Structure formats: structure tokens, C-alpha cells
Backbone as JSON, one array per atom type, in Angstrom:
{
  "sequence": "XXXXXXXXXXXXXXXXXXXXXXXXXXXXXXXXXXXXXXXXXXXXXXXXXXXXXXXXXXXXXXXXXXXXXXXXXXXXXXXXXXXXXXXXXXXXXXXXXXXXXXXXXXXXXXXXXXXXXXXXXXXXXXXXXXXXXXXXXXXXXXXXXXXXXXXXXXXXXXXXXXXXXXXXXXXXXXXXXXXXXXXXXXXXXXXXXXXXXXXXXXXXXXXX",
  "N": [[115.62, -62.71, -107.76], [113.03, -63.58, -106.68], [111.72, -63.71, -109.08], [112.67, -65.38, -110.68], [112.63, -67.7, -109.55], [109.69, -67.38, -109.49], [109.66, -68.05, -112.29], [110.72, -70.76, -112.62], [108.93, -72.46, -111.24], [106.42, -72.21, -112.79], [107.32, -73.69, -115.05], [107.29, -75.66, -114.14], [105.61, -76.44, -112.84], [103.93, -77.05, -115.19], [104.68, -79.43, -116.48], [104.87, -81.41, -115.54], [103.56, -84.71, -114.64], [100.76, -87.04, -113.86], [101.58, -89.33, -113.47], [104.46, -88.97, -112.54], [104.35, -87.39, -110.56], [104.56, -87.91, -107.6], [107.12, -88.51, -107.61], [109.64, -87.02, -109.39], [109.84, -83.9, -110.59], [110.18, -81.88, -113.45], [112.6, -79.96, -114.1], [113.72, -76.57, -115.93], [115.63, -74.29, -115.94], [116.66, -71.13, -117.3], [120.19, -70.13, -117.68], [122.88, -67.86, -117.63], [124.0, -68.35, -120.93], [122.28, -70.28, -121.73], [119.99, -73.03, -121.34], [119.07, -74.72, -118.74], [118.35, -78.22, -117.88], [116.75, -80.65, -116.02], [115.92, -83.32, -113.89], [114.26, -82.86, -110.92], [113.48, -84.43, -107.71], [110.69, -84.55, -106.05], [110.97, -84.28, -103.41], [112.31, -82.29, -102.77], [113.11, -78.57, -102.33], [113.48, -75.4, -103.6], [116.23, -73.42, -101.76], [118.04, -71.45, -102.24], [119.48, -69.13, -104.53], [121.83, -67.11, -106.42], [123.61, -64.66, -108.15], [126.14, -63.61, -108.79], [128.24, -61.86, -110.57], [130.01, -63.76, -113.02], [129.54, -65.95, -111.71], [126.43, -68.49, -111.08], [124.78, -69.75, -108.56], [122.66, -72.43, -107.72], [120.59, -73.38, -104.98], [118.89, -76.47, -103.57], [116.86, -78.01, -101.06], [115.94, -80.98, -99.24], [112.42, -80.93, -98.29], [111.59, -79.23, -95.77], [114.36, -78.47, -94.37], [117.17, -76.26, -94.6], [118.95, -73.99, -95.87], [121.39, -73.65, -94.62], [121.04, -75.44, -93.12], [121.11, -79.11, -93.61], [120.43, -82.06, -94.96], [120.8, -83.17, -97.05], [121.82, -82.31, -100.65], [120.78, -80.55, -103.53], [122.74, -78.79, -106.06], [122.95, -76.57, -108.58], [124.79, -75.26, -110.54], [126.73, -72.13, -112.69], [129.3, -71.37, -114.93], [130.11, -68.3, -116.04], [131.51, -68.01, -119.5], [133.35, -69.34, -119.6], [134.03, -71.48, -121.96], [135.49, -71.61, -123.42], [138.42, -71.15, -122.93], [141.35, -72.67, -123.2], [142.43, -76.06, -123.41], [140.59, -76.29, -121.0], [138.54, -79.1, -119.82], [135.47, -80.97, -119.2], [136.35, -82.75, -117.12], [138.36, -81.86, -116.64], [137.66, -78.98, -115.17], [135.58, -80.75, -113.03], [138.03, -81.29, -111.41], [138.84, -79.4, -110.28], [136.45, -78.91, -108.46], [136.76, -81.33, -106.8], [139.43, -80.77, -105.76], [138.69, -78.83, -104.23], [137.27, -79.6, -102.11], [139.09, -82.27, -101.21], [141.0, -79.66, -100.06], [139.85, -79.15, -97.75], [139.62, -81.33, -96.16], [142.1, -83.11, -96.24], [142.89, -85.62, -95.01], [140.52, -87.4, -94.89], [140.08, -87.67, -97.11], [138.14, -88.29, -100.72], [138.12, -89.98, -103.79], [136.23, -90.8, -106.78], [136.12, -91.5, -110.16], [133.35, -91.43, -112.95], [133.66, -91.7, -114.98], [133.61, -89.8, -118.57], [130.64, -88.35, -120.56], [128.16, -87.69, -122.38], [125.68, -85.25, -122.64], [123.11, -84.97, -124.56], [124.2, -82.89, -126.9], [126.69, -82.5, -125.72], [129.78, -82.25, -123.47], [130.91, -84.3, -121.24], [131.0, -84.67, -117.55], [131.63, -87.34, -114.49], [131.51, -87.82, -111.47], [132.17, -88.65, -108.35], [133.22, -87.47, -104.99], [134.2, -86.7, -102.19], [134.62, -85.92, -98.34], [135.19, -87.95, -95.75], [135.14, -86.6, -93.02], [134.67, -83.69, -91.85], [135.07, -80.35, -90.68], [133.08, -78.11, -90.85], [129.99, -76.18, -90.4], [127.99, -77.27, -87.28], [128.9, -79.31, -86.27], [131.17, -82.12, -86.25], [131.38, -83.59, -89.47], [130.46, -86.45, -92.12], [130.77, -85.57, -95.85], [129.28, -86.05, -99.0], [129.47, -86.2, -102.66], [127.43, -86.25, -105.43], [129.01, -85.49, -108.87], [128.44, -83.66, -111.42], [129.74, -82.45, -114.45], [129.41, -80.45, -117.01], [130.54, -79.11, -120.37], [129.64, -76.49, -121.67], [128.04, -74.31, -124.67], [128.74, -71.44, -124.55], [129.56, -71.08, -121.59], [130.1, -73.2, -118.37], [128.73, -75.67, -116.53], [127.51, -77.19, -113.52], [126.42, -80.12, -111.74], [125.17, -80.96, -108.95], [124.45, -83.59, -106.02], [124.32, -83.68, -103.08], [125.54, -85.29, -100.02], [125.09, -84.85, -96.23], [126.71, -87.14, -93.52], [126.91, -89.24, -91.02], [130.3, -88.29, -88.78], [133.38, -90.39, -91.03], [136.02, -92.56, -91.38], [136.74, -92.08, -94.66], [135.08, -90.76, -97.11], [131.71, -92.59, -98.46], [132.18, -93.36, -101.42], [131.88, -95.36, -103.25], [129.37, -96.37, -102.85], [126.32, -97.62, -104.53], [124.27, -96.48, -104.47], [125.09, -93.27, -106.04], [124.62, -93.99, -108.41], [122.19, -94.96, -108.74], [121.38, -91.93, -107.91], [121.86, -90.6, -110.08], [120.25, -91.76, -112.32], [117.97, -91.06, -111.55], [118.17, -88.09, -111.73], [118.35, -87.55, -114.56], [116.14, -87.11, -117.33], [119.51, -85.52, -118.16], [119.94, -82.17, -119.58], [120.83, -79.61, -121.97], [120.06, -76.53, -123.4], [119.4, -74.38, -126.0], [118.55, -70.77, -125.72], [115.64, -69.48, -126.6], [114.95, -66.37, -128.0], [112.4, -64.48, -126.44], [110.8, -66.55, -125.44], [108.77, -67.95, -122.84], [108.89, -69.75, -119.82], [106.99, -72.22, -119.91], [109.32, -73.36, -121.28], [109.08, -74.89, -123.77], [110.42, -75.49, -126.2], [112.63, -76.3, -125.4], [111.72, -78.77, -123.82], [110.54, -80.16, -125.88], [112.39, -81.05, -127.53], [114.01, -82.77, -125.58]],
  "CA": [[115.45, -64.06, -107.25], [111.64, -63.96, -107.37], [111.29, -63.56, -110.31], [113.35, -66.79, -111.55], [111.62, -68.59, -108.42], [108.56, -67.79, -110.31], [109.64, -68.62, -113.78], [110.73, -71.99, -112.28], [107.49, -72.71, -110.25], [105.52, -71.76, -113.95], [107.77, -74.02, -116.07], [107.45, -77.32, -113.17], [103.91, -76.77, -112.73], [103.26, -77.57, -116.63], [105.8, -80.52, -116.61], [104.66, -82.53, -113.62], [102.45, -85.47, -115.31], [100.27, -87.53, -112.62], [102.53, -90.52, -113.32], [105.24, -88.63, -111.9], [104.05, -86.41, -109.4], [105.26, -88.05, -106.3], [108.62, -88.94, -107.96], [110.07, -85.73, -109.81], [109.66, -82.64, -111.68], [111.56, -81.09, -114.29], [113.68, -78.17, -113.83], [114.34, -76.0, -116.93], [116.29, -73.01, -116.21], [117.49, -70.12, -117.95], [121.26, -69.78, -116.67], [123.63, -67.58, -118.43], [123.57, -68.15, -122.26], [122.25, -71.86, -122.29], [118.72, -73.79, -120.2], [120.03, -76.26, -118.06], [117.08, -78.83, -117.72], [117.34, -82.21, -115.44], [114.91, -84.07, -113.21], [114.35, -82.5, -109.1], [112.95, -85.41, -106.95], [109.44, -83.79, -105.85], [111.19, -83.7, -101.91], [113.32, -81.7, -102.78], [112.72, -77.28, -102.77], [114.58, -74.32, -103.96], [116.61, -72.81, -100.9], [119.09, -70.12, -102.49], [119.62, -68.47, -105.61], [122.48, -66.07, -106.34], [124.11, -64.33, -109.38], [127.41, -62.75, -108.69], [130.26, -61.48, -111.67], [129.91, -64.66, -113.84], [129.08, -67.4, -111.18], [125.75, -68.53, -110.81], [123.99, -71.05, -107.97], [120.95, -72.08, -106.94], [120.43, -74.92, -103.94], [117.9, -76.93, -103.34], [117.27, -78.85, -99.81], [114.56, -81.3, -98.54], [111.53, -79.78, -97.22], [111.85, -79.19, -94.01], [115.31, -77.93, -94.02], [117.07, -75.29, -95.33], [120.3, -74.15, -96.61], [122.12, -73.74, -93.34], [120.93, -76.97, -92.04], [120.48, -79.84, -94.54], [121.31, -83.48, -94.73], [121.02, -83.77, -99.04], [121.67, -80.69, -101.41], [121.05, -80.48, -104.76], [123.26, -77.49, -106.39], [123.27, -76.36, -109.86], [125.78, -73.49, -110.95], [126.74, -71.99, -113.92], [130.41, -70.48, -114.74], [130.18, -67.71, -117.15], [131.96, -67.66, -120.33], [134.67, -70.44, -119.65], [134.79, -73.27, -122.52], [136.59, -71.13, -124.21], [139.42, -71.37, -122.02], [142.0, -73.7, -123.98], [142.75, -76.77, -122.11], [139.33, -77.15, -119.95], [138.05, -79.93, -120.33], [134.4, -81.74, -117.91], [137.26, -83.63, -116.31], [139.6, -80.94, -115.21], [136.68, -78.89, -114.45], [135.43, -81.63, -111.91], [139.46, -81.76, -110.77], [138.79, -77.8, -109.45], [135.99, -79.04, -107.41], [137.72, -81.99, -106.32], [140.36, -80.22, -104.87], [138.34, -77.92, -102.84], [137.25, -81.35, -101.12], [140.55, -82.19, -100.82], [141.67, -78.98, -99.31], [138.8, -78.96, -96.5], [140.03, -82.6, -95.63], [143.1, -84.05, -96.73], [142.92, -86.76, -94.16], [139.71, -88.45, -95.44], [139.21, -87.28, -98.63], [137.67, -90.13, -101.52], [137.14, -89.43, -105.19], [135.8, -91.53, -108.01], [135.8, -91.09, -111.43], [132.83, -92.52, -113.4], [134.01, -90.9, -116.57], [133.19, -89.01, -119.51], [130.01, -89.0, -121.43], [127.84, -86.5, -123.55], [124.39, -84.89, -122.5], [122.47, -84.15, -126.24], [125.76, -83.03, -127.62], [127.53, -81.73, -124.48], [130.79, -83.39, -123.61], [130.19, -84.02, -119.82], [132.22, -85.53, -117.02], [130.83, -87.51, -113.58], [132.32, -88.08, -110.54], [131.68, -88.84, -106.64], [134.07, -86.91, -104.7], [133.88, -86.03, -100.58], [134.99, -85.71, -97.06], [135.25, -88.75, -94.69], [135.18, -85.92, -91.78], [134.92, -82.07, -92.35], [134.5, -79.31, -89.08], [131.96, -76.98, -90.95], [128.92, -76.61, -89.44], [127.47, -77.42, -85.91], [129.54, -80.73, -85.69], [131.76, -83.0, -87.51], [130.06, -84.85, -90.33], [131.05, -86.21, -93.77], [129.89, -84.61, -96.63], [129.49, -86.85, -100.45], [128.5, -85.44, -103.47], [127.9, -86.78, -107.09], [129.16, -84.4, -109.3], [128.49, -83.92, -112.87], [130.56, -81.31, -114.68], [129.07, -80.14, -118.66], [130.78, -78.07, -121.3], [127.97, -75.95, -122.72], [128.04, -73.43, -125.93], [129.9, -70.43, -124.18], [129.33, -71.43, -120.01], [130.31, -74.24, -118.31], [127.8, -76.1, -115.79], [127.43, -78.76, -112.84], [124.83, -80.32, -111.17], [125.97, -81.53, -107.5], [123.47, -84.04, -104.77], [125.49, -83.94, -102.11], [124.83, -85.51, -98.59], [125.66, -85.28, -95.2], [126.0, -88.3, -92.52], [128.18, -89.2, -89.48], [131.84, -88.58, -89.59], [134.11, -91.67, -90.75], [137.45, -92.17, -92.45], [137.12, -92.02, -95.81], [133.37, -91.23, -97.68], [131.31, -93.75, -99.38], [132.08, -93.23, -102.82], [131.53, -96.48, -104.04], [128.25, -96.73, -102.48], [125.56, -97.74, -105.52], [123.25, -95.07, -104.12], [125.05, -92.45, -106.48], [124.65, -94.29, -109.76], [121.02, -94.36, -108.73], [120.77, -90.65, -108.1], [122.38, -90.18, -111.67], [119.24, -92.01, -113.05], [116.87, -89.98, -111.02], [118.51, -86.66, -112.62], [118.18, -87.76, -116.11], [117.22, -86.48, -118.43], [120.04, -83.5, -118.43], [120.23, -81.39, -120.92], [121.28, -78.17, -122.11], [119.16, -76.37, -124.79], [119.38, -73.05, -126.7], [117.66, -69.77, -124.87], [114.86, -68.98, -127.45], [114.18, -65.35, -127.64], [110.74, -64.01, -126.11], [109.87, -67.98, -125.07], [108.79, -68.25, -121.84], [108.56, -70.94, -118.86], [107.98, -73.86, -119.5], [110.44, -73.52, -122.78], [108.62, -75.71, -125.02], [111.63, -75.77, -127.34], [113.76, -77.42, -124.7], [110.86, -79.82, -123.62], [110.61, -80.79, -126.94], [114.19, -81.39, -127.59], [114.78, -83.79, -124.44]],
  "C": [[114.0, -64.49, -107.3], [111.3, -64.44, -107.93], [111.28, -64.36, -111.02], [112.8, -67.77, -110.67], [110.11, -68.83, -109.5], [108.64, -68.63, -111.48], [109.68, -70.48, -113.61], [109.68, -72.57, -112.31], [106.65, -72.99, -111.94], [106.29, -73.47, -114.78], [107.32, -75.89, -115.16], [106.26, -77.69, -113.0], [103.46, -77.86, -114.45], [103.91, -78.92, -117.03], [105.69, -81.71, -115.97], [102.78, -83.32, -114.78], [102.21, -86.24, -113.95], [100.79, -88.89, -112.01], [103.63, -90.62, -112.35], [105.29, -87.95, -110.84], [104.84, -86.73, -108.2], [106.6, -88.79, -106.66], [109.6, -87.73, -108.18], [109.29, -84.76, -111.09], [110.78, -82.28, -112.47], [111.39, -79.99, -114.2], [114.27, -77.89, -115.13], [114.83, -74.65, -116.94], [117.22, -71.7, -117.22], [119.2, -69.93, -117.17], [122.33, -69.29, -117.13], [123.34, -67.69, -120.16], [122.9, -69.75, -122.38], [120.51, -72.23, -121.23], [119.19, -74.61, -120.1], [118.22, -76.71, -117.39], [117.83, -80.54, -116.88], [116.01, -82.49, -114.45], [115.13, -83.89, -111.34], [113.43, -83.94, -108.66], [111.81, -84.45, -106.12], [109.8, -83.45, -104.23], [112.27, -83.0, -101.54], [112.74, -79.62, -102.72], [113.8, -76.29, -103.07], [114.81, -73.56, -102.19], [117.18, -71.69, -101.29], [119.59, -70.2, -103.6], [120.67, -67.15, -105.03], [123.06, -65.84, -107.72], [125.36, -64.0, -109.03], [128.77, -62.41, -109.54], [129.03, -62.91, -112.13], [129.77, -65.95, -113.0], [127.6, -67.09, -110.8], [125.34, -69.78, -109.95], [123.13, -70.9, -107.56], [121.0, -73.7, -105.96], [118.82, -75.42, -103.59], [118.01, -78.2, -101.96], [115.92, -79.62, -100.11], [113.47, -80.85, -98.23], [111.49, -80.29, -95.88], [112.51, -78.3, -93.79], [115.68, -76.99, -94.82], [118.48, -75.31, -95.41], [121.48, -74.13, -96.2], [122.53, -75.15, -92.93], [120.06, -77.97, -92.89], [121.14, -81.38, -94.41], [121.24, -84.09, -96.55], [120.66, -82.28, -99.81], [121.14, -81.06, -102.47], [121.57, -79.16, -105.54], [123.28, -77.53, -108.03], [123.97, -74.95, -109.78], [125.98, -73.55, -111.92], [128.14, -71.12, -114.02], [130.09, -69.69, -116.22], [131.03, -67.86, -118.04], [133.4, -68.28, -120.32], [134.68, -71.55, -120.66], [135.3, -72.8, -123.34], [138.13, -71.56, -123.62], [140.37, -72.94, -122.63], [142.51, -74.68, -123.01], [141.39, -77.57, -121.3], [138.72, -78.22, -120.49], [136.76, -80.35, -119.02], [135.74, -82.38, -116.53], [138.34, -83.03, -115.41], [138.65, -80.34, -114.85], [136.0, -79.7, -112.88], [136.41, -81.99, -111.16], [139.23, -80.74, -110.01], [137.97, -78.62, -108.45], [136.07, -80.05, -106.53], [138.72, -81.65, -105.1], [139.77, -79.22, -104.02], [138.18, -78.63, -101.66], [138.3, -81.48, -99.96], [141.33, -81.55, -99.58], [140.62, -78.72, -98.06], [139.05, -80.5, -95.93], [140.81, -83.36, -96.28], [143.19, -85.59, -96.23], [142.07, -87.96, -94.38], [139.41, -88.15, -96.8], [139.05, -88.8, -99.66], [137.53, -88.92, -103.0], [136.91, -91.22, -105.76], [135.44, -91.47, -108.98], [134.48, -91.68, -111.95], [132.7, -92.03, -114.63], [133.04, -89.78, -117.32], [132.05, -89.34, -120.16], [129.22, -87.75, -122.21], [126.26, -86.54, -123.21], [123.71, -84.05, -123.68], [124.37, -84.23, -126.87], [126.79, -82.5, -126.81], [128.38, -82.31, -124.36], [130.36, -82.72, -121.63], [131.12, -85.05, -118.66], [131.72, -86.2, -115.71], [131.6, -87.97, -112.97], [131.35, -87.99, -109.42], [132.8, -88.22, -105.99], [133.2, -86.55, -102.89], [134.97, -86.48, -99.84], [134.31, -86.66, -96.12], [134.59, -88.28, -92.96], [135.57, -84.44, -92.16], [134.52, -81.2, -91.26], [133.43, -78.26, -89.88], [130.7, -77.37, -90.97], [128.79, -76.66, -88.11], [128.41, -78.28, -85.32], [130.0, -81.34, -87.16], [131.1, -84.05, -88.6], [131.16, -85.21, -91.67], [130.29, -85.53, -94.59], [130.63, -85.66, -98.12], [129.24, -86.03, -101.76], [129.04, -85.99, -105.03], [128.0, -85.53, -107.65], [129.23, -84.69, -110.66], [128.76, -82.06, -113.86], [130.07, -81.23, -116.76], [129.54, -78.86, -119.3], [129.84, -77.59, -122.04], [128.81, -74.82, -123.86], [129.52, -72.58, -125.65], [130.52, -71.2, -122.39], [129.76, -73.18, -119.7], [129.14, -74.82, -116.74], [128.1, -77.05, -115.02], [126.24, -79.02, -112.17], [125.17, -81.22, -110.01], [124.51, -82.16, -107.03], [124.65, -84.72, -104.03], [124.6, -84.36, -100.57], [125.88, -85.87, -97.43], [125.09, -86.71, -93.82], [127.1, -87.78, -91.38], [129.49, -89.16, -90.22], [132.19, -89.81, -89.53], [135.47, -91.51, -91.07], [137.6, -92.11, -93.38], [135.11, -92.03, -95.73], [132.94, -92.3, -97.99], [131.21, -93.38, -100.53], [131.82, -93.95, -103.85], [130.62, -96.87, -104.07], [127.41, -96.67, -104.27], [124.57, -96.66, -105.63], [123.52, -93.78, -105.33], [124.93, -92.8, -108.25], [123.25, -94.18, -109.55], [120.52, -93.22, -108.54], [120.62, -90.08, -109.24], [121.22, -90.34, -112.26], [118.37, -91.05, -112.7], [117.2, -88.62, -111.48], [118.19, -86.57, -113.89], [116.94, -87.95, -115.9], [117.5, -85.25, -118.37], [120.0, -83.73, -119.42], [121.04, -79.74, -120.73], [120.85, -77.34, -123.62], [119.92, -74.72, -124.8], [118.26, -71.89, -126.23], [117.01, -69.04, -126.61], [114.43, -67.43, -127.02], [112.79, -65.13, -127.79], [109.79, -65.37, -125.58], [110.19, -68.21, -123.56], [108.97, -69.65, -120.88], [107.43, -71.22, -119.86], [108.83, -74.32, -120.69], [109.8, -75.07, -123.15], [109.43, -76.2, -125.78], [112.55, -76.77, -126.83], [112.92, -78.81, -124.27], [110.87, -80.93, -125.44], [111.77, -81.37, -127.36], [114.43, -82.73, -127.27], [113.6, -84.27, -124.15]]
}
């Protein structure tokens, strides 16, 4: 975990122009067979990194807070060795995490499609999806989260900013807020892991 903490830190430092500084950085990770690259909002920090079997996530909170206790995530994961898998498509992909939603609140649950589209040459799928009212945690809250679901090479990828407020009856999924986070992420990508090329992958900078 360090170690990829560091590589991060190395690759964001060299990336961060003075234009942008107090807006975002780019994030170019190594993650399985592919670099998943997209745009962090500078108030944002890495909370938790994990590897486990073929899933990978890493969260990122506010500063301040932490990964317990947050009021806006940002999650990236990585599923090993699924676009093979005949059938998957960004769209059912984003139906799995959908339904976890779902099954943690049937009562308020919201989705919203905002379709299909293609990151470089990725086929890629975007959605808003949450919980009106959910019990985990301290206290009842909702919980939103844009979700953007990408078929990569071998792996398949998402890139979640999810936020909690007060509970209601149904999320805000329609709210405009998540078409503007979308912009603030871009530009994703998903580049090719150059052997022996370190942070700040040059190859993928160049690319995107």
C-alpha cells in the first residue's frame, strides 16, 4: 500500500500545473493489467487501498475525514480478468452495482441511466444510482453515487463519487450536480502498462 501511495504521490506531483492546482490533479494508476487515469479534485485524499483475489479498491475522502466517516467518496476498483466473460457488457456491469443499492434499500432506491459512451477506445457505461434512506453507519442518511462502469483490455473498471446527506424518500438522481462531477473527472482513460516506465507514465500522459 505504500508503495502505490508513493507511486501515486510521484506521478500527481509532476502533473499538477499552477493553473490547476487548486482545482485537480491527475491520478494515473497502475491497476491490474491496464492505468486507469482521471482527474481527483485537489480536496479530495487517498483513504484506503486494498488488493484481494482479483478485486481491487482504493477510496478517497475529503480532507478532514476518513473512510469510516465521510460525507463524498471517490472509489476506483478494478475487477480482474472479467471482459472476457460473454455477455458483460458497461451496462450490466453497472446493473451488479445497482442492485447492491437496491438490496440495502428497496424502499427508496433511484437509478438513472445516462448511457453508454467510449473513454479513448473503451466502451463505457454511466449512471447515478442510490439510497433515499440506508441504516449503515452512525445514523440514517442517503447515500448517491455517480457511477461510471469501463470495459478495459482483460479487467473491467469503475470510478464511483458518491455522497452522503440527510435521509429522504427517494435520492437525488436527477440533481445536475452529477453531470458536473462527470466533467470534473474527465479526462478518463485507460492506457497500456509500459514495461520498466515509471510514475508519472509519460506514455499515458501523452496519450490523454
Amino acid at each position: 500500500m505504500t508503495s502505490r501511495f508513493a507511486a501515486i504521490a510521484l506521478a500527481l506531483g509532476a502533473l499538477v500545473t499552477s493553473a490547476q492546482a487548486q482545482q485537480s490533479f491527475r491520478v494515473i494508476s497502475p491497476i491490474f493489467g491496464q492505468l486507469v487515469t482521471f482527474s481527483m479534485p485537489s480536496n479530495f485524499t487517498a483513504a484506503f487501498e486494498n488488493t484481494k483475489g482479483g478485486h481491487y479498491i482504493r477510496e478517497a475522502v475529503l480532507k478532514g475525514e476518513s473512510a469510516q466517516a465521510w460525507t463524498q467518496m471517490i472509489t476506483v476498483t478494478g475487477e480482474k480478468g472479467v471482459s472476457g466473460n460473454p455477455g458483460l457488457t458497461p451496462e450490466k456491469f453497472a446493473g451488479n452495482f445497482a442492485g447492491g443499492f437496491k438490496a440495502a434499500c428497496p424502499d427508496s432506491f433511484g437509478a438513472k441511466g445516462l448511457g453508454a459512451t467510449k473513454f479513448g477506445s473503451f466502451d463505457a457505461f454511466i449512471a447515478v444510482i442510490g439510497c433515499g434512506s440506508v441504516d449503515s453507519g452512525p445514523a440514517k442518511h442517503s447515500e448517491t453515487a455517480l457511477l461510471v462502469t469501463m470495459k478495459g483490455t482483460a479487467d473491467y473498471y469503475t470510478i464511483q463519487w458518491a455522497e452522503r446527506g440527510a435521509a429522504s424518500d427517494k435520492p437525488k438522481v436527477d440533481d445536475e450536480k452529477w453531470t458536473a462531477r462527470l466533467r470534473e473527472l474527465r479526462p478518463i482513460d485507460l492506457c497500456p502498462i509500459v514495461p520498466g516506465e515509471k510514475a508519472p507514465y509519460p506514455s499515458c500522459v501523452n496519450k490523454s
